[in-house]
Amino acid sequence: MTMDLGELCDRAGCDRQAALELLAEAHATQSGIGLPWHARALIGLTAWITALVTVTLGIAVLYAGLGVDPLRGVPLTSLGALFLGSGLWGLGRHADRGVFVEQASTALAAAGLAMISAGVGLATEELWVAALAAVVLLGLVVETGPGTVLQFLAAALALALVLLTLVLERVPYFLDLASLTVPLGLFLLLHPPRIDLRPTAVVLLLGLPLLELASAWTGAADAIRPGGWGARIMCIAGFVAVIALLRRHTRSPIGRRNYLLVGGGGIVLGALLPPGGSATLAILLAAYALGSPGLSVVGALLFVAFLWELYYDLQMTLLGKSLVLMSSGLVLLGLWWLAGRSRAGENAR
Amino acid sequence: LTAHRDPRLDRDAVDLLHGAGLIPTARYLDAVQAVRDAPAWNAWARGALLALGAGQLLAGVVFFFAYNWNDLTPFARFGILEVSILISVIAALTTGLERALGKTLLIAASLLTGTLLAVIGQVYQTGADAYDLFAAWAVLIAPWVLASASAVHWLMWLVISLTAYVLYWRQVLQPLGAVSETELSVILAGLVGLVLGIRELAAGAGIDWIRRPWTRMLPLFAALLFLFMPALVWILEESVEPLGLLMFVPASLAALLGYGSGRADLAAVSVAGGFVALAVMAGGARVLADTVGFDWSSAGRILTSLGLLALWCTLVTSGAVVLLNRLRARQRGPV
């Protein structure tokens, strides 16, 4: 990337000197722990195992040392609070903490979040109370801002418990309600507030497709899927909104025309595919808009998973499935062909 | 970093500036789009459209024939598939194998060849074992795999070949008691390791399409996983065959030394180091189980063993951190 800071500040309307100072300061702080993601993943893996052993040790202290049943509400919540407090302390200790401290603290805090939610649920014997506790804890994690991984896990726990509550309580139009997470996630990713909510946004974006896949794989699909047109419309609306946003930020006429075509194709695909499949298209589009390799890999894997799921869908005949697949395949290939033509046109100009 | 040089600009930098209030929310997307590698992402978008579109169309065609399968005569079944293969190959050659579309069409021809073999097996039910199908499939598409010069095609071929061998083991060797499960894992690791070796030689010889990092990482991960699993079983369950561990130790050390020397490949070292760290942690757990024991009815024993295990895991992780930081420092060179 050859863009310099002056150019970026001209385009984004920021103060160059202040930006330079901030980035220089951040660079100086991070230089000691600047390991690439795969090295961090290795350290993270071993740190998580260490933290899980520590959590087991905590349970052993309660059970074997103090003779308290750790699977009862109050002891579990107390132990969870202890782990969450230790984790947050480790994460907030100092900016240049090592990867091990960061990951082990994250794992301890995450275990604490899960234990508190479970403890509250066990004490009240109500799932929705556990979900509410998880949402409140997510707010705490966002407010204290200790790390993206912890926020991601806290958001995943909260969303999973909320969705589980909606499923078990048999809330009408459940899938349509759950699909609200897609436009909300897109909005938070592409139009983010100053407080860092990116991990929560990613969880919201992944919620619907993962829910559909999980329900299909666990055999609960029939209980969840009825209806779904509201969800489809919600996903299409999210997709179209992103296209409109991208189009507004594009100067080239060919690029603007291409976005119109992709928007049209997206509407057709959204009508053909199940809601989770449309949400996956929105994820791929967000990956493109933000230049996010992680989202692009997740989106592609989810898309393949949806094709797999379609094969086992008992509510559709093989003929129906083949027509859906061939139509959506032709739409995608048509867009690919048009993109190639536009590129050739731009090169010629 | 000096005041005269601009820092590296990427999405993290934009997020930092936005979080500090230096980039207004309304201009956030402008800023992100300005720092992302637009040509690379446009190429990614075209590739994704082609791969997803071709994949769906092909799956749709397969589903369509599956729907009408019972109404088709064997002749029609063979004819449709053979004509599809022929069209794919001719279209691939016409398009040119150096282009993404040409490679995709040849991959489609390879997939259709597998379908054709499955149909042959269905129409002429000879009672032959399933490994025949996969072995024939691997042999028949091998020339296309070589001609396409595509890492994805190569990966597909490798999976088909390994599946053929696993089925051969299950259907022929295992009933004879000729090769145990541990030995199978070691053989698979050897085969994948051989492929990795060929990849390294080819990359060293300047063959460009094979030089993508994942063509090293995937076989390395698979080869070490094939050795790690029996090694772990031996460590934790005291299986009678230490062969997995005996092969895992030199293989992982070779990977650590080979990819850690010179200008280290930190990704490859991380993969090998990850497996080694897990094995060493498991070894510690086994020693503690044999000496102190994980007995929940005895507070002293369980607290001692879990406390020591937590300490051991911390030590192993610290070792990994030191190793990776040293390699990283060597990669960067003297400042």
mmCIF file of N, CA, C and O in Angstrom, chain B residues 58-122:
data_model
loop_
_atom_site.group_PDB
_atom_site.id
_atom_site.type_symbol
_atom_site.label_atom_id
_atom_site.label_comp_id
_atom_site.label_asym_id
_atom_site.label_seq_id
_atom_site.Cartn_x
_atom_site.Cartn_y
_atom_site.Cartn_z
ATOM 1 N N LEU B 58 -22.317 -26.218 -10.853
ATOM 2 C CA LEU B 58 -21.945 -27.633 -10.970
ATOM 3 C C LEU B 58 -22.782 -28.480 -10.004
ATOM 4 O O LEU B 58 -23.311 -29.527 -10.385
ATOM 5 N N ALA B 59 -22.916 -27.992 -8.759
ATOM 6 C CA ALA B 59 -23.717 -28.724 -7.772
ATOM 7 C C ALA B 59 -25.169 -28.802 -8.246
ATOM 8 O O ALA B 59 -25.821 -29.843 -8.109
ATOM 9 N N GLY B 60 -25.673 -27.709 -8.849
ATOM 10 C CA GLY B 60 -27.045 -27.698 -9.355
ATOM 11 C C GLY B 60 -27.234 -28.721 -10.452
ATOM 12 O O GLY B 60 -28.252 -29.435 -10.492
ATOM 13 N N VAL B 61 -26.242 -28.837 -11.346
ATOM 14 C CA VAL B 61 -26.332 -29.820 -12.440
ATOM 15 C C VAL B 61 -26.340 -31.238 -11.855
ATOM 16 O O VAL B 61 -27.147 -32.088 -12.260
ATOM 17 N N VAL B 62 -25.469 -31.476 -10.868
ATOM 18 C CA VAL B 62 -25.414 -32.808 -10.241
ATOM 19 C C VAL B 62 -26.764 -33.131 -9.583
ATOM 20 O O VAL B 62 -27.314 -34.218 -9.744
ATOM 21 N N PHE B 63 -27.339 -32.152 -8.865
ATOM 22 C CA PHE B 63 -28.640 -32.358 -8.200
ATOM 23 C C PHE B 63 -29.728 -32.635 -9.242
ATOM 24 O O PHE B 63 -30.615 -33.452 -9.030
ATOM 25 N N PHE B 64 -29.647 -31.935 -10.372
ATOM 26 C CA PHE B 64 -30.666 -32.085 -11.412
ATOM 27 C C PHE B 64 -30.656 -33.522 -11.937
ATOM 28 O O PHE B 64 -31.695 -34.152 -12.086
ATOM 29 N N PHE B 65 -29.437 -34.037 -12.191
ATOM 30 C CA PHE B 65 -29.365 -35.404 -12.697
ATOM 31 C C PHE B 65 -29.739 -36.403 -11.617
ATOM 32 O O PHE B 65 -30.331 -37.437 -11.897
ATOM 33 N N ALA B 66 -29.399 -36.077 -10.374
ATOM 34 C CA ALA B 66 -29.780 -36.971 -9.269
ATOM 35 C C ALA B 66 -31.307 -37.083 -9.198
ATOM 36 O O ALA B 66 -31.851 -38.161 -8.955
ATOM 37 N N TYR B 67 -32.000 -35.951 -9.452
ATOM 38 C CA TYR B 67 -33.467 -35.938 -9.402
ATOM 39 C C TYR B 67 -34.047 -36.843 -10.486
ATOM 40 O O TYR B 67 -35.019 -37.561 -10.271
ATOM 41 N N ASN B 68 -33.430 -36.788 -11.682
ATOM 42 C CA ASN B 68 -33.968 -37.563 -12.805
ATOM 43 C C ASN B 68 -33.272 -38.916 -12.982
ATOM 44 O O ASN B 68 -33.435 -39.564 -14.007
ATOM 45 N N TRP B 69 -32.458 -39.281 -12.002
ATOM 46 C CA TRP B 69 -31.564 -40.425 -12.148
ATOM 47 C C TRP B 69 -32.292 -41.712 -12.521
ATOM 48 O O TRP B 69 -31.889 -42.446 -13.421
ATOM 49 N N ASN B 70 -33.389 -41.977 -11.816
ATOM 50 C CA ASN B 70 -34.080 -43.257 -12.023
ATOM 51 C C ASN B 70 -34.679 -43.370 -13.415
ATOM 52 O O ASN B 70 -34.917 -44.462 -13.909
ATOM 53 N N ASP B 71 -34.950 -42.207 -14.040
ATOM 54 C CA ASP B 71 -35.570 -42.239 -15.370
ATOM 55 C C ASP B 71 -34.538 -42.348 -16.485
ATOM 56 O O ASP B 71 -34.893 -42.500 -17.646
ATOM 57 N N LEU B 72 -33.263 -42.230 -16.148
ATOM 58 C CA LEU B 72 -32.228 -42.239 -17.190
ATOM 59 C C LEU B 72 -31.712 -43.658 -17.410
ATOM 60 O O LEU B 72 -31.545 -44.424 -16.453
ATOM 61 N N THR B 73 -31.444 -44.003 -18.687
ATOM 62 C CA THR B 73 -30.842 -45.308 -18.978
ATOM 63 C C THR B 73 -29.354 -45.215 -18.648
ATOM 64 O O THR B 73 -28.793 -44.111 -18.617
ATOM 65 N N PRO B 74 -28.690 -46.354 -18.404
ATOM 66 C CA PRO B 74 -27.243 -46.312 -18.144
ATOM 67 C C PRO B 74 -26.489 -45.588 -19.255
ATOM 68 O O PRO B 74 -25.549 -44.831 -18.987
ATOM 69 N N PHE B 75 -26.918 -45.813 -20.505
ATOM 70 C CA PHE B 75 -26.238 -45.160 -21.622
ATOM 71 C C PHE B 75 -26.316 -43.637 -21.487
ATOM 72 O O PHE B 75 -25.333 -42.917 -21.670
ATOM 73 N N ALA B 76 -27.510 -43.148 -21.141
ATOM 74 C CA ALA B 76 -27.698 -41.693 -20.982
ATOM 75 C C ALA B 76 -26.856 -41.166 -19.822
ATOM 76 O O ALA B 76 -26.263 -40.090 -19.899
ATOM 77 N N ARG B 77 -26.809 -41.942 -18.748
ATOM 78 C CA ARG B 77 -26.029 -41.511 -17.576
ATOM 79 C C ARG B 77 -24.549 -41.340 -17.944
ATOM 80 O O ARG B 77 -23.940 -40.313 -17.648
ATOM 81 N N PHE B 78 -24.004 -42.389 -18.604
ATOM 82 C CA PHE B 78 -22.591 -42.286 -19.005
ATOM 83 C C PHE B 78 -22.392 -41.141 -19.996
ATOM 84 O O PHE B 78 -21.430 -40.384 -19.919
ATOM 85 N N GLY B 79 -23.329 -41.063 -20.940
ATOM 86 C CA GLY B 79 -23.204 -40.062 -22.010
ATOM 87 C C GLY B 79 -23.155 -38.652 -21.452
ATOM 88 O O GLY B 79 -22.289 -37.842 -21.826
ATOM 89 N N ILE B 80 -24.082 -38.359 -20.558
ATOM 90 C CA ILE B 80 -24.148 -36.994 -19.994
ATOM 91 C C ILE B 80 -22.834 -36.639 -19.309
ATOM 92 O O ILE B 80 -22.260 -35.571 -19.524
ATOM 93 N N LEU B 81 -22.352 -37.585 -18.489
ATOM 94 C CA LEU B 81 -21.121 -37.287 -17.733
ATOM 95 C C LEU B 81 -19.905 -37.190 -18.656
ATOM 96 O O LEU B 81 -19.068 -36.300 -18.507
ATOM 97 N N GLU B 82 -19.825 -38.111 -19.627
ATOM 98 C CA GLU B 82 -18.655 -38.094 -20.520
ATOM 99 C C GLU B 82 -18.640 -36.832 -21.385
ATOM 100 O O GLU B 82 -17.585 -36.222 -21.598
ATOM 101 N N VAL B 83 -19.823 -36.444 -21.858
ATOM 102 C CA VAL B 83 -19.895 -35.215 -22.662
ATOM 103 C C VAL B 83 -19.512 -34.003 -21.794
ATOM 104 O O VAL B 83 -18.789 -33.105 -22.239
ATOM 105 N N SER B 84 -19.974 -34.004 -20.539
ATOM 106 C CA SER B 84 -19.636 -32.889 -19.639
ATOM 107 C C SER B 84 -18.129 -32.805 -19.427
ATOM 108 O O SER B 84 -17.543 -31.722 -19.419
ATOM 109 N N ILE B 85 -17.504 -33.977 -19.252
ATOM 110 C CA ILE B 85 -16.045 -33.994 -19.055
ATOM 111 C C ILE B 85 -15.353 -33.449 -20.302
ATOM 112 O O ILE B 85 -14.452 -32.602 -20.218
ATOM 113 N N LEU B 86 -15.827 -33.924 -21.445
ATOM 114 C CA LEU B 86 -15.215 -33.505 -22.715
ATOM 115 C C LEU B 86 -15.347 -31.986 -22.900
ATOM 116 O O LEU B 86 -14.374 -31.294 -23.237
ATOM 117 N N ILE B 87 -16.545 -31.481 -22.635
ATOM 118 C CA ILE B 87 -16.774 -30.031 -22.790
ATOM 119 C C ILE B 87 -15.859 -29.253 -21.831
ATOM 120 O O ILE B 87 -15.234 -28.265 -22.209
ATOM 121 N N SER B 88 -15.773 -29.728 -20.593
ATOM 122 C CA SER B 88 -14.940 -29.022 -19.602
ATOM 123 C C SER B 88 -13.487 -28.981 -20.046
ATOM 124 O O SER B 88 -12.826 -27.938 -19.958
ATOM 125 N N VAL B 89 -12.981 -30.136 -20.525
ATOM 126 C CA VAL B 89 -11.567 -30.190 -20.913
ATOM 127 C C VAL B 89 -11.311 -29.303 -22.134
ATOM 128 O O VAL B 89 -10.342 -28.523 -22.161
ATOM 129 N N ILE B 90 -12.193 -29.399 -23.134
ATOM 130 C CA ILE B 90 -12.001 -28.584 -24.346
ATOM 131 C C ILE B 90 -12.091 -27.092 -23.994
ATOM 132 O O ILE B 90 -11.268 -26.279 -24.422
ATOM 133 N N ALA B 91 -13.085 -26.761 -23.160
ATOM 134 C CA ALA B 91 -13.233 -25.351 -22.758
ATOM 135 C C ALA B 91 -12.013 -24.877 -21.979
ATOM 136 O O ALA B 91 -11.542 -23.746 -22.147
ATOM 137 N N ALA B 92 -11.466 -25.759 -21.122
ATOM 138 C CA ALA B 92 -10.268 -25.394 -20.341
ATOM 139 C C ALA B 92 -9.093 -25.123 -21.275
ATOM 140 O O ALA B 92 -8.367 -24.133 -21.115
ATOM 141 N N LEU B 93 -8.915 -26.011 -22.259
ATOM 142 C CA LEU B 93 -7.785 -25.849 -23.177
ATOM 143 C C LEU B 93 -7.975 -24.615 -24.055
ATOM 144 O O LEU B 93 -7.019 -23.895 -24.361
ATOM 145 N N THR B 94 -9.212 -24.363 -24.462
ATOM 146 C CA THR B 94 -9.485 -23.185 -25.299
ATOM 147 C C THR B 94 -9.245 -21.898 -24.506
ATOM 148 O O THR B 94 -8.688 -20.929 -25.012
ATOM 149 N N THR B 95 -9.715 -21.913 -23.246
ATOM 150 C CA THR B 95 -9.559 -20.707 -22.415
ATOM 151 C C THR B 95 -8.094 -20.452 -22.089
ATOM 152 O O THR B 95 -7.669 -19.300 -21.984
ATOM 153 N N GLY B 96 -7.351 -21.535 -21.908
ATOM 154 C CA GLY B 96 -5.933 -21.387 -21.539
ATOM 155 C C GLY B 96 -5.741 -21.754 -20.082
ATOM 156 O O GLY B 96 -6.440 -21.210 -19.211
ATOM 157 N N LEU B 97 -4.798 -22.671 -19.824
ATOM 158 C CA LEU B 97 -4.626 -23.166 -18.452
ATOM 159 C C LEU B 97 -3.921 -22.173 -17.545
ATOM 160 O O LEU B 97 -3.832 -22.372 -16.339
ATOM 161 N N GLU B 98 -3.409 -21.091 -18.119
ATOM 162 C CA GLU B 98 -2.759 -20.086 -17.268
ATOM 163 C C GLU B 98 -3.809 -19.167 -16.640
ATOM 164 O O GLU B 98 -3.503 -18.439 -15.697
ATOM 165 N N ARG B 99 -5.049 -19.217 -17.136
ATOM 166 C CA ARG B 99 -6.110 -18.355 -16.592
ATOM 167 C C ARG B 99 -6.921 -19.101 -15.538
ATOM 168 O O ARG B 99 -7.027 -20.330 -15.571
ATOM 169 N N ALA B 100 -7.511 -18.305 -14.602
ATOM 170 C CA ALA B 100 -8.268 -18.912 -13.488
ATOM 171 C C ALA B 100 -9.432 -19.745 -14.012
ATOM 172 O O ALA B 100 -9.717 -20.829 -13.493
ATOM 173 N N LEU B 101 -10.099 -19.262 -15.071
ATOM 174 C CA LEU B 101 -11.249 -19.991 -15.612
ATOM 175 C C LEU B 101 -10.809 -21.342 -16.163
ATOM 176 O O LEU B 101 -11.485 -22.361 -15.965
ATOM 177 N N GLY B 102 -9.672 -21.364 -16.872
ATOM 178 C CA GLY B 102 -9.150 -22.615 -17.425
ATOM 179 C C GLY B 102 -8.863 -23.629 -16.326
ATOM 180 O O GLY B 102 -9.227 -24.808 -16.425
ATOM 181 N N LYS B 103 -8.238 -23.162 -15.257
ATOM 182 C CA LYS B 103 -7.922 -24.063 -14.131
ATOM 183 C C LYS B 103 -9.221 -24.583 -13.502
ATOM 184 O O LYS B 103 -9.339 -25.762 -13.180
ATOM 185 N N THR B 104 -10.209 -23.660 -13.330
ATOM 186 C CA THR B 104 -11.484 -24.055 -12.710
ATOM 187 C C THR B 104 -12.182 -25.122 -13.553
ATOM 188 O O THR B 104 -12.738 -26.090 -13.025
ATOM 189 N N LEU B 105 -12.135 -24.957 -14.881
ATOM 190 C CA LEU B 105 -12.791 -25.934 -15.761
ATOM 191 C C LEU B 105 -12.117 -27.303 -15.673
ATOM 192 O O LEU B 105 -12.787 -28.336 -15.689
ATOM 193 N N LEU B 106 -10.797 -27.297 -15.542
ATOM 194 C CA LEU B 106 -10.089 -28.577 -15.433
ATOM 195 C C LEU B 106 -10.379 -29.250 -14.084
ATOM 196 O O LEU B 106 -10.497 -30.479 -14.010
ATOM 197 N N ILE B 107 -10.518 -28.434 -13.043
ATOM 198 C CA ILE B 107 -10.904 -28.991 -11.733
ATOM 199 C C ILE B 107 -12.305 -29.605 -11.832
ATOM 200 O O ILE B 107 -12.572 -30.689 -11.304
ATOM 201 N N ALA B 108 -13.199 -28.897 -12.566
ATOM 202 C CA ALA B 108 -14.558 -29.421 -12.762
ATOM 203 C C ALA B 108 -14.494 -30.757 -13.496
ATOM 204 O O ALA B 108 -15.209 -31.710 -13.138
ATOM 205 N N ALA B 109 -13.616 -30.864 -14.508
ATOM 206 C CA ALA B 109 -13.479 -32.129 -15.246
ATOM 207 C C ALA B 109 -13.005 -33.240 -14.308
ATOM 208 O O ALA B 109 -13.480 -34.379 -14.394
ATOM 209 N N SER B 110 -12.102 -32.906 -13.400
ATOM 210 C CA SER B 110 -11.601 -33.907 -12.445
ATOM 211 C C SER B 110 -12.728 -34.386 -11.524
ATOM 212 O O SER B 110 -12.844 -35.579 -11.242
ATOM 213 N N LEU B 111 -13.555 -33.438 -11.059
ATOM 214 C CA LEU B 111 -14.672 -33.814 -10.179
ATOM 215 C C LEU B 111 -15.677 -34.694 -10.929
ATOM 216 O O LEU B 111 -16.193 -35.679 -10.393
ATOM 217 N N LEU B 112 -15.942 -34.323 -12.192
ATOM 218 C CA LEU B 112 -16.889 -35.108 -12.987
ATOM 219 C C LEU B 112 -16.352 -36.513 -13.257
ATOM 220 O O LEU B 112 -17.124 -37.469 -13.355
ATOM 221 N N THR B 113 -15.025 -36.634 -13.358
ATOM 222 C CA THR B 113 -14.425 -37.961 -13.564
ATOM 223 C C THR B 113 -14.742 -38.861 -12.363
ATOM 224 O O THR B 113 -15.075 -40.043 -12.532
ATOM 225 N N GLY B 114 -14.659 -38.295 -11.170
ATOM 226 C CA GLY B 114 -15.003 -39.058 -9.969
ATOM 227 C C GLY B 114 -16.462 -39.483 -9.992
ATOM 228 O O GLY B 114 -16.799 -40.625 -9.653
ATOM 229 N N THR B 115 -17.327 -38.562 -10.431
ATOM 230 C CA THR B 115 -18.756 -38.889 -10.523
ATOM 231 C C THR B 115 -18.969 -40.017 -11.533
ATOM 232 O O THR B 115 -19.751 -40.945 -11.299
ATOM 233 N N LEU B 116 -18.265 -39.937 -12.667
ATOM 234 C CA LEU B 116 -18.403 -40.970 -13.704
ATOM 235 C C LEU B 116 -17.980 -42.336 -13.151
ATOM 236 O O LEU B 116 -18.667 -43.347 -13.378
ATOM 237 N N LEU B 117 -16.879 -42.364 -12.407
ATOM 238 C CA LEU B 117 -16.415 -43.633 -11.838
ATOM 239 C C LEU B 117 -17.439 -44.187 -10.843
ATOM 240 O O LEU B 117 -17.669 -45.395 -10.791
ATOM 241 N N ALA B 118 -18.057 -43.269 -10.075
ATOM 242 C CA ALA B 118 -19.083 -43.712 -9.117
ATOM 243 C C ALA B 118 -20.271 -44.311 -9.868
ATOM 244 O O ALA B 118 -20.836 -45.333 -9.451
ATOM 245 N N VAL B 119 -20.639 -43.702 -11.001
ATOM 246 C CA VAL B 119 -21.779 -44.210 -11.788
ATOM 247 C C VAL B 119 -21.423 -45.565 -12.399
ATOM 248 O O VAL B 119 -22.254 -46.483 -12.421
ATOM 249 N N ILE B 120 -20.178 -45.702 -12.857
ATOM 250 C CA ILE B 120 -19.750 -46.997 -13.409
ATOM 251 C C ILE B 120 -19.886 -48.075 -12.327
ATOM 252 O O ILE B 120 -20.405 -49.161 -12.570
ATOM 253 N N GLY B 121 -19.450 -47.715 -11.108
ATOM 254 C CA GLY B 121 -19.552 -48.656 -9.998
ATOM 255 C C GLY B 121 -20.994 -49.001 -9.670
ATOM 256 O O GLY B 121 -21.301 -50.113 -9.254
ATOM 257 N N GLN B 122 -21.889 -48.021 -9.895
ATOM 258 C CA GLN B 122 -23.307 -48.239 -9.580
ATOM 259 C C GLN B 122 -23.981 -49.128 -10.635
ATOM 260 O O GLN B 122 -24.763 -50.017 -10.301
#
